[in-house]
Short mmCIF file of C-alpha atoms and ligand atoms in Angstrom, two decimals:
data_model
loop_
_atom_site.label_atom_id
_atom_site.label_comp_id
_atom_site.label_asym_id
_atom_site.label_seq_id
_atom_site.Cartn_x
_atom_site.Cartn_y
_atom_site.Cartn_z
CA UNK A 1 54.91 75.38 131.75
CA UNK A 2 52.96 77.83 133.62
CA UNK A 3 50.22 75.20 134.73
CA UNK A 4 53.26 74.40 137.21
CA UNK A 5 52.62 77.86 139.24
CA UNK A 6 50.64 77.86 142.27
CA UNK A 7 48.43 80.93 143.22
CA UNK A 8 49.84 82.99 145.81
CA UNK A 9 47.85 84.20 148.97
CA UNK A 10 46.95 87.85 148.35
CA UNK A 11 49.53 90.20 149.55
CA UNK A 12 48.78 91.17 152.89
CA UNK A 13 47.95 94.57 152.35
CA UNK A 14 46.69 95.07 149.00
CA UNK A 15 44.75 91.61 149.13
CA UNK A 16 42.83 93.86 152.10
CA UNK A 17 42.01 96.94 149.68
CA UNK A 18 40.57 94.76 147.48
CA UNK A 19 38.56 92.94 149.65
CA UNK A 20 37.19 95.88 150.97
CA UNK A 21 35.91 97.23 147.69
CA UNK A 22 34.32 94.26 147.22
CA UNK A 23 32.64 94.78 150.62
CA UNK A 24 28.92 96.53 150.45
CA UNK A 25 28.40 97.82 153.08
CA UNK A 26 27.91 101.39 153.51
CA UNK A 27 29.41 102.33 156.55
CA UNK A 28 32.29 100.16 155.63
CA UNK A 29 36.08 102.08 156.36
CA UNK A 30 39.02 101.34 154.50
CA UNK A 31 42.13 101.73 156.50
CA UNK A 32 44.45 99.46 155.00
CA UNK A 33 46.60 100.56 152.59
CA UNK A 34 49.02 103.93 153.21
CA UNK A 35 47.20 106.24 150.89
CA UNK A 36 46.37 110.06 152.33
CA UNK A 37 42.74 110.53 152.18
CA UNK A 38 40.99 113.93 152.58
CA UNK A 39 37.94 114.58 154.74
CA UNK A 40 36.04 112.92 151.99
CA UNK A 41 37.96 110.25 151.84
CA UNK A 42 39.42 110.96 149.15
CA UNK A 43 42.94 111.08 147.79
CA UNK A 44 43.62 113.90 145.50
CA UNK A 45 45.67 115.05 143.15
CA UNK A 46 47.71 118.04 145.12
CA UNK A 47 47.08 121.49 144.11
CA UNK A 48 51.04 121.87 143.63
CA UNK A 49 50.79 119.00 141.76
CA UNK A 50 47.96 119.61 139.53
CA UNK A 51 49.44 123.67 138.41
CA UNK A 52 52.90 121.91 138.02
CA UNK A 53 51.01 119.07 135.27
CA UNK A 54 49.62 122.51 133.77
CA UNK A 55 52.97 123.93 133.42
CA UNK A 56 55.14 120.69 131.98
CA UNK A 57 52.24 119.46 130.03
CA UNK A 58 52.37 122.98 128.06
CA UNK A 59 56.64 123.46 128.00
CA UNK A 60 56.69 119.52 127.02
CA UNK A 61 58.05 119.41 123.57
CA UNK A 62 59.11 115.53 123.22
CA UNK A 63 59.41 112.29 124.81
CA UNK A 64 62.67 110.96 123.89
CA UNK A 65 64.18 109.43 126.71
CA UNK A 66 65.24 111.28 129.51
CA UNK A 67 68.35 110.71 131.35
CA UNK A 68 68.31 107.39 133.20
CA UNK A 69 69.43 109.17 136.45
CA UNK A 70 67.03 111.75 135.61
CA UNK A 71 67.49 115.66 134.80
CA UNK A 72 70.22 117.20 136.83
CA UNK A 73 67.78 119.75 137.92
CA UNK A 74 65.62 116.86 139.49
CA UNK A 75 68.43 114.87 141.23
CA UNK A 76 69.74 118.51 142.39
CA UNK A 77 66.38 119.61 143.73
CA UNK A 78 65.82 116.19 145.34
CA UNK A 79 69.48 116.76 147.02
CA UNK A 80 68.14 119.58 148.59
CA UNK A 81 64.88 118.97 149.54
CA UNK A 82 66.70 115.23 151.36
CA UNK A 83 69.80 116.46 152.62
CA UNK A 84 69.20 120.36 152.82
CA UNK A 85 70.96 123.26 150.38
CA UNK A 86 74.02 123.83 152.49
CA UNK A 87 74.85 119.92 153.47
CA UNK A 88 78.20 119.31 153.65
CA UNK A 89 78.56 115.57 151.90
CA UNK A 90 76.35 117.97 148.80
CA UNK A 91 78.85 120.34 149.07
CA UNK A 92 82.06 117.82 148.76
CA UNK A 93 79.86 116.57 145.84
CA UNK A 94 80.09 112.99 147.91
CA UNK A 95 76.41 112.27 147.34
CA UNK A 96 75.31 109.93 144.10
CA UNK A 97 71.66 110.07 143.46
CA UNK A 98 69.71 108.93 140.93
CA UNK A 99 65.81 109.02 139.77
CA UNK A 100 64.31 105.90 140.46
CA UNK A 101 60.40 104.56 139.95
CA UNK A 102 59.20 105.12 143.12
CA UNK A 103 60.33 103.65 147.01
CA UNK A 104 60.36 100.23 145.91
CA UNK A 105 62.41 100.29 143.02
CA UNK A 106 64.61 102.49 145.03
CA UNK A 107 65.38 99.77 147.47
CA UNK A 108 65.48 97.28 145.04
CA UNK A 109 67.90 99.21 143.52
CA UNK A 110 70.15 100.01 146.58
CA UNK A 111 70.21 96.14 147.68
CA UNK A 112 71.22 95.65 144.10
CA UNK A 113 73.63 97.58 144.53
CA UNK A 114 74.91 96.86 148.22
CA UNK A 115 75.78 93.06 146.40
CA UNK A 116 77.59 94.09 143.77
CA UNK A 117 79.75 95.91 146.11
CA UNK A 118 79.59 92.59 148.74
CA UNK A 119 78.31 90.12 148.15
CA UNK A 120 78.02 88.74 151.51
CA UNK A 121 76.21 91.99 153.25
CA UNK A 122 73.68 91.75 155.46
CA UNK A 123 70.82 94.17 155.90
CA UNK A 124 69.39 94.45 159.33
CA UNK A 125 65.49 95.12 159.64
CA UNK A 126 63.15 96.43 162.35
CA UNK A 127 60.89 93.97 163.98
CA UNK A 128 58.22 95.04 163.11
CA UNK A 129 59.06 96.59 159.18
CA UNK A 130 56.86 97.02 156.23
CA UNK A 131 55.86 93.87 155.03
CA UNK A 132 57.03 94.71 151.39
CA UNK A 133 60.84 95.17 152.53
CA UNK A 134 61.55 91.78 152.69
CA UNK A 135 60.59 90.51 149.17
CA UNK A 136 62.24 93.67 147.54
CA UNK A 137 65.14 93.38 149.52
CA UNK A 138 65.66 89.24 149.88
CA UNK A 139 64.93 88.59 146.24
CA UNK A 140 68.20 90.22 145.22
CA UNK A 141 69.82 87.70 147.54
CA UNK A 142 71.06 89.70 150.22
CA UNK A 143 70.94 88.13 153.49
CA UNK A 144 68.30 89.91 156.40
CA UNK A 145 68.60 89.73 160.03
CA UNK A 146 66.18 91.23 162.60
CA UNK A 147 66.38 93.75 165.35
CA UNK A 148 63.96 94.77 167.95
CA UNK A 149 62.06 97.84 167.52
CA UNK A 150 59.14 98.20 168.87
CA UNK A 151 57.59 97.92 172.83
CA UNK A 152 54.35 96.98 172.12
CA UNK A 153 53.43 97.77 176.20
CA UNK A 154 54.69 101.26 176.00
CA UNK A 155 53.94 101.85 172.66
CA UNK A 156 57.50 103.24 171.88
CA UNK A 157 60.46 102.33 170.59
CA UNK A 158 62.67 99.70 172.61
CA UNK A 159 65.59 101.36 171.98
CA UNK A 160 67.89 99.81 174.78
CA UNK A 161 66.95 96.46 172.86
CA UNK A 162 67.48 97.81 169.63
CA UNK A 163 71.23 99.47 170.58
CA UNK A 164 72.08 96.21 171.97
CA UNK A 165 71.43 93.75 169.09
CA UNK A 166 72.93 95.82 166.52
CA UNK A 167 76.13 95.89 169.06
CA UNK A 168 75.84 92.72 166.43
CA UNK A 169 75.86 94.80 163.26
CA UNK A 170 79.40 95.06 161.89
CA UNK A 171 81.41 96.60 158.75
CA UNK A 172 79.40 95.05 155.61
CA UNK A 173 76.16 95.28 157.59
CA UNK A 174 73.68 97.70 156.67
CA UNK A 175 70.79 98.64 158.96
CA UNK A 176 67.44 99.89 157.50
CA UNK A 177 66.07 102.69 159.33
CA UNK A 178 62.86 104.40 158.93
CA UNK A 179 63.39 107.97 158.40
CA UNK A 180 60.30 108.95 160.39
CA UNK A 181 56.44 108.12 160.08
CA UNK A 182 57.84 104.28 161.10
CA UNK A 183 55.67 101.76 159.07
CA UNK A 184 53.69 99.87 160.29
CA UNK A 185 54.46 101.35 164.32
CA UNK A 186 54.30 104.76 163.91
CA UNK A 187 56.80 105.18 166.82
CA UNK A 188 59.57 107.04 165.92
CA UNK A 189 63.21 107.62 166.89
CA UNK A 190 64.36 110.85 169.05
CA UNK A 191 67.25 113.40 167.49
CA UNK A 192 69.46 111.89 170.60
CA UNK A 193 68.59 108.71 169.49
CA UNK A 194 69.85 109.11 166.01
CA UNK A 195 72.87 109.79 167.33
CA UNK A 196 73.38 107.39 169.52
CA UNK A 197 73.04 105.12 166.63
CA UNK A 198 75.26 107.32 164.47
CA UNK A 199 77.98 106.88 167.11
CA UNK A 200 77.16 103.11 167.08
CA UNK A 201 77.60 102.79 163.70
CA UNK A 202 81.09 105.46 163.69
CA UNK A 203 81.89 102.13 166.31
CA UNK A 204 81.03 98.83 164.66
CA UNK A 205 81.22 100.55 160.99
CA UNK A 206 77.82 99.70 159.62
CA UNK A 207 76.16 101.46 156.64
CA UNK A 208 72.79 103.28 157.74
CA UNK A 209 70.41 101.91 154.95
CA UNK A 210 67.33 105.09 155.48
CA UNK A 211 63.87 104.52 153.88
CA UNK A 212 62.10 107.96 153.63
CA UNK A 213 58.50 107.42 152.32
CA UNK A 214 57.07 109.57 154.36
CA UNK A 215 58.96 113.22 154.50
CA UNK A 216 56.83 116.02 155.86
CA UNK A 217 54.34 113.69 157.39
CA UNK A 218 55.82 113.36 160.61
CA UNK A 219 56.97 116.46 162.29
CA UNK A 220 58.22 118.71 158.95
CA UNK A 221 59.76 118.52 156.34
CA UNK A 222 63.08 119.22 157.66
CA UNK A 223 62.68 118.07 160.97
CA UNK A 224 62.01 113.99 159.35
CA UNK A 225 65.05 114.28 157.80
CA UNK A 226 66.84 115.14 160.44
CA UNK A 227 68.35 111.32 160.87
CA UNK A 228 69.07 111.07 157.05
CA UNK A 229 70.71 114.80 157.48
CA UNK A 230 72.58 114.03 160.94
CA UNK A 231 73.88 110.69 159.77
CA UNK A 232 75.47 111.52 156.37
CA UNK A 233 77.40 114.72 158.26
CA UNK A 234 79.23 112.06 160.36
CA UNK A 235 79.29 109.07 158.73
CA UNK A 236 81.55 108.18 155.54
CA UNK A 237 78.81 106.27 153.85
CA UNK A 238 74.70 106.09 153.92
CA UNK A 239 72.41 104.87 151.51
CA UNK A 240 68.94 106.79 151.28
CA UNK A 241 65.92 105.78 149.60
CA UNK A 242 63.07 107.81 148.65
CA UNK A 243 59.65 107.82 147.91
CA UNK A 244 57.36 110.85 146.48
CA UNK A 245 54.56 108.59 146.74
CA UNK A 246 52.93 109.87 149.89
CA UNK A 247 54.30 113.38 150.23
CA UNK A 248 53.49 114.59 146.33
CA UNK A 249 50.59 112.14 146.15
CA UNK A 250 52.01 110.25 143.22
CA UNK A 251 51.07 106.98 144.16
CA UNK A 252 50.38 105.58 140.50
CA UNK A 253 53.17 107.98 138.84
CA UNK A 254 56.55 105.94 140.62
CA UNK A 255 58.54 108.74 141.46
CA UNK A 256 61.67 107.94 143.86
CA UNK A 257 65.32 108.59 144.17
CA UNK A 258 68.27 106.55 145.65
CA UNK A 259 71.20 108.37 147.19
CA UNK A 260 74.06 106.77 148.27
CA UNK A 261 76.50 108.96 150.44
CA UNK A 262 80.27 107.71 149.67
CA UNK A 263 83.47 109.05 151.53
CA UNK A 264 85.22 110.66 148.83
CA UNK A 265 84.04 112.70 145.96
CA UNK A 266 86.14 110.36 143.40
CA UNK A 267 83.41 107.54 144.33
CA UNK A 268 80.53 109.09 143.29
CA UNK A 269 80.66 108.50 139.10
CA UNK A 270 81.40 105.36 139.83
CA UNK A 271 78.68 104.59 141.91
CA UNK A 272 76.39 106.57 139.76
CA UNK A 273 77.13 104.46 136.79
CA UNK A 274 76.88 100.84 138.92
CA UNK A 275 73.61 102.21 140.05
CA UNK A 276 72.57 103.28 136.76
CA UNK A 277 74.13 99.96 134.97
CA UNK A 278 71.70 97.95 137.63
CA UNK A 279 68.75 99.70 136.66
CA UNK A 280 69.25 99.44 132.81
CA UNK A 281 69.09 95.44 134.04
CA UNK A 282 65.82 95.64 135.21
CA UNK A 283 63.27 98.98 133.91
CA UNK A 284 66.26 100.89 131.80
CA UNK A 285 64.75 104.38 132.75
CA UNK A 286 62.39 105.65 134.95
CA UNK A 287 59.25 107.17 133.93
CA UNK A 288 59.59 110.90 133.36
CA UNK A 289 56.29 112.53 134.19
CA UNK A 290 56.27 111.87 138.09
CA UNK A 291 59.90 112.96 138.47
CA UNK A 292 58.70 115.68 135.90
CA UNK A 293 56.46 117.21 138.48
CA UNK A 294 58.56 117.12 141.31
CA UNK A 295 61.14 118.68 139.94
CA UNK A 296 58.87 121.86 138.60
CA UNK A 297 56.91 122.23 142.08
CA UNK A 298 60.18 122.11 143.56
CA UNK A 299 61.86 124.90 141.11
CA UNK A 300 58.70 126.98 141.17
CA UNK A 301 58.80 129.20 144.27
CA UNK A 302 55.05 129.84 144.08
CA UNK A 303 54.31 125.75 143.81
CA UNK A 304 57.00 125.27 146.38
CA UNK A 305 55.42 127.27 148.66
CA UNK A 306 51.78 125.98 147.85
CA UNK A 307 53.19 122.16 148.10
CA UNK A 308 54.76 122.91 151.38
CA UNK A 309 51.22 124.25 152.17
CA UNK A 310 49.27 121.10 151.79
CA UNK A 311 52.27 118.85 153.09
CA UNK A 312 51.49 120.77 156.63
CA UNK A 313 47.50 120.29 156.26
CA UNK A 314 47.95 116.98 155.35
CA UNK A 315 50.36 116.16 158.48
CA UNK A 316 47.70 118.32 160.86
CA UNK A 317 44.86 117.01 159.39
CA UNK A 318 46.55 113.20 160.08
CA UNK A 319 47.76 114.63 163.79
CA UNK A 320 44.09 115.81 164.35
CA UNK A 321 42.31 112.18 163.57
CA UNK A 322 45.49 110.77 165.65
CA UNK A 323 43.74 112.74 168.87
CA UNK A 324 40.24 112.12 167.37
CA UNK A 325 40.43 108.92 167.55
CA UNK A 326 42.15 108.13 171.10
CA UNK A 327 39.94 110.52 172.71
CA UNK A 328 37.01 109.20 170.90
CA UNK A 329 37.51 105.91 172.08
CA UNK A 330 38.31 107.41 175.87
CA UNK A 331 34.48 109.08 175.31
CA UNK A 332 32.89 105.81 175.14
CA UNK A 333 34.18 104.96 178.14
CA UNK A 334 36.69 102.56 177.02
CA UNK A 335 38.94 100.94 179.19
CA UNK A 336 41.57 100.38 177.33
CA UNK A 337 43.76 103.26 176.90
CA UNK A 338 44.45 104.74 173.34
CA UNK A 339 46.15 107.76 173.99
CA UNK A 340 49.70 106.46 172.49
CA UNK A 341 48.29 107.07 169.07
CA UNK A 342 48.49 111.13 169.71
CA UNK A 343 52.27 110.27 170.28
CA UNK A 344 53.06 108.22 166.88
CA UNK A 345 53.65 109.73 163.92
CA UNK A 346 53.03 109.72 160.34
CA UNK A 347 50.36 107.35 159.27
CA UNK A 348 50.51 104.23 161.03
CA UNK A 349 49.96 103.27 163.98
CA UNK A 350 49.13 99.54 166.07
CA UNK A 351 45.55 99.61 167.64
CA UNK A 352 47.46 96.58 169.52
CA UNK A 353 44.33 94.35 168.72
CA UNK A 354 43.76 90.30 168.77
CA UNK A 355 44.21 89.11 165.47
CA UNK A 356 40.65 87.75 166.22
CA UNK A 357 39.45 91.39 167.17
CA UNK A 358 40.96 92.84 163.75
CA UNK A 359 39.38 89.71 162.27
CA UNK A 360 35.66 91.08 163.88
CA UNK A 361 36.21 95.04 163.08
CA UNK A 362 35.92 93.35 159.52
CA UNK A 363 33.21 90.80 159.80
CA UNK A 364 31.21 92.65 161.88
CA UNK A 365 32.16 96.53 161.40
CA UNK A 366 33.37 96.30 158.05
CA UNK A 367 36.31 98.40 159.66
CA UNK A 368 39.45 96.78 157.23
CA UNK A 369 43.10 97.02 159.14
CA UNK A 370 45.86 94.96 158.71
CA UNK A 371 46.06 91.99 160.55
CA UNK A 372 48.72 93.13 163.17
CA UNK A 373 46.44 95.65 163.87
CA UNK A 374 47.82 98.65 161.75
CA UNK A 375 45.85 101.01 160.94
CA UNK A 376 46.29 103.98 158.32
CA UNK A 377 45.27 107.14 160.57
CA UNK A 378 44.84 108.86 157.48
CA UNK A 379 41.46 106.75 156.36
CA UNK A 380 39.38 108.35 159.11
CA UNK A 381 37.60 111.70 158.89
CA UNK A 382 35.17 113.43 160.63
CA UNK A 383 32.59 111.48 158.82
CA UNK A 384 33.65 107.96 159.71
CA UNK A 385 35.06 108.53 163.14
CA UNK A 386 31.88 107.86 165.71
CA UNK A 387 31.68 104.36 163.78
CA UNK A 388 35.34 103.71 164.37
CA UNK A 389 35.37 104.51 167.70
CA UNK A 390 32.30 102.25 168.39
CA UNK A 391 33.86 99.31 166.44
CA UNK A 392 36.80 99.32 168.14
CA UNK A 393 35.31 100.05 171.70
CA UNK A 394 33.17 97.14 171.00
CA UNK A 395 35.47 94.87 169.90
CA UNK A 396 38.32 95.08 172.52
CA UNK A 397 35.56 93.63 175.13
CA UNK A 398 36.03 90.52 173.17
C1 LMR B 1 51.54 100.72 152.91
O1 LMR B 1 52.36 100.30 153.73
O2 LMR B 1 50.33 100.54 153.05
C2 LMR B 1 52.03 101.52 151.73
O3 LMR B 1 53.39 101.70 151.81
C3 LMR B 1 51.57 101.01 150.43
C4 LMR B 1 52.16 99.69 150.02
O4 LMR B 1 52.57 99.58 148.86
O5 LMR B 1 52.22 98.75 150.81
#
């Protein structure tokens, strides 16, 4: 039987990582996949993160199953730490949430979901969106449209073009927004601009669909949830999913949550236990450790305070290469312009290359970005930089 499956092409960005570890060259520079490196490129295991392992690994007396939602102390820290303590949809108790393993299963979960409650939505995606979205989100059947997002001359988001396709986007439409840190663009949406759309959306009566993978990355902590926050204030319903991944380095430990905001408090079991009955379907339970450590950084004062810490190096230390970079370049005496990267945020950004120019930073830089020219700002360091900025100096002569 199985002799009848062909072999896939590698996945676009993973297929990359591996090719670059198979790559021997020294001054090769990995910055492919949307992992946060250190100065040594690097990506550790957080300080938080490491005295919180301490801690459970010590108080851990069994490993019967947890709940499949997850300890109410974890969904109720996650709450706060998404919505904020004193949100009113947490107060009205109008906000399911449940554990899930990590940001894909999340939205697996949530599109899941979104068909059991109609079958015939549609979910509308940026142009340009993560590349993973679509299989996560299509191979649960749900039908995906497209909306502009990003102006790749002024390096922004093209919001007039955006507003007026989802003019489109109706009751039993959800629209997937990044919560900030867009991937792969890096160009993010202003407060005003989130509510613009929230007024859109109060109009046409579309469900905001939020993917948060990158919280604290972007401007703070509170400040990248401000969309998430504004949204599910005035809106009856919003459906958030969330990712650890990034901003507790967890990468390999698939922690996550889904929320779904619902207009009246008598909703929520209900769409706790669909949720829940949709993910016995597939993985039964989440994995506990991941979820395990989250929760006691984020009910540990001390670890709180230390995580917060290294979230804010982390997002400085990315904001630092951003201007590293762009004024690198500019000191070679470049003449294209790469001062738009000190405006993105988060991680990613488009070096707006030639697919043939990304295809020679590999062959003959062994400089590894994704074919539409992403780049993950967090690869470069100190160390790597002058390299970089050659390679790419060089190759947008071409
Ligand atoms: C990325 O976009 O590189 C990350 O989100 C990692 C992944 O799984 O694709």
């Amino acid at each position: 039987m199985f002799e009848t499956l062909p072999t896939l092409v590698p996945d676009p960005i993973l297929g990359l990582v591996a090719e670059c570890k198979r790559d021997n060259n020294p001054n090769k520079i990995d910055l492919s996949v949307g992992v946060y490196k250190d100065e040594s490129n690097h990506t550790p295991v957080m300080a938080a993160v490491r005295e919180a392992q301490i801690r459970y690994l010590e108080s851990e007396t069994s490993k019967v199953y947890q709940p499949p939602g997850g300890t109410e102390n974890f969904i109720g820290k996650v709450n706060e730490l998404i919505f904020g303590e004193s949100h009113p949809a947490l107060k009205d108790n109008r906000i399911a949430t449940v554990q899930a393993t990590g940001g894909c299963a999340s939205l697996h979960l949530a599109a899941k979901l979104i068909m059991r409650a109609n079958p015939d939505a549609k979910v509308w995606l940026s142009d340009p969106s993560w590349p993973n979205h679509f299989p996560l989100l299509s191979s649960t059947g749900i039908n995906i449209e497209l909306y502009p997002y990003y102006d790749s001359e002024s390096h922004s988001v093209s919001f007039d073009k955006m507003v007026s396709t989802l003019e489109n986007a109706g009751a039993g439409d959800l629209v997937l927004i990044h919560a900030s840190c867009h991937n792969p663009c890096g160009a993010d949406l202003t407060k005003e601009q989130w509510r613009i759309l929230t007024e859109l959306a109060q109009k046409n009566g579309f469900v905001p669909f939020i993917d948060m993978a990158y919280q604290g990355f972007g401007l703070s902590l509170d400040d990248d949830a401000y969309g998430i926050r504004y949204m599910s204030e005035h809106l009856p319903e919003v459906v958030v999913c969330n990712s650890f991944s990034k901003n507790f380095g967890l990468y390999r430990e698939r922690a996550g949550s889904l929320s779904v905001v619902v207009s009246d408090a008598q909703q929520t079991p209900t769409v706790m236990n669909q949720a829940l009955n949709v993910a016995r379907g597939i993985y039964s339970m989440p994995p506990a450790h991941g979820a395990a450590l989250v929760e006691t950084v984020l009910s540990n004062p001390d670890l709180r305070d230390m995580w917060h810490s290294e979230v804010n190096a982390m997002r400085e230390r990315i904001v630092a290469m951003r201007s590293a970079l762009a004024d690198g370049i500019a000191a070679l005496g470049c003449d294209r312009d790469f001062s738009f990267i000190k405006q993105q945020f988060g991680m990613f950004s488009f070096l707006g290359l030639t697919e043939t120019q990304v295809d020679r930073l590999k062959t003959d830089y062994s400089v590894y970005i994704i074919k539409s020219s992403r780049i993950s700002v967090a690869g470069i360091n100190p160390g790597n930089l002058p390299y970089l900025c050659r390679a790419v100096s060089e190759v947008v002569k071409l």
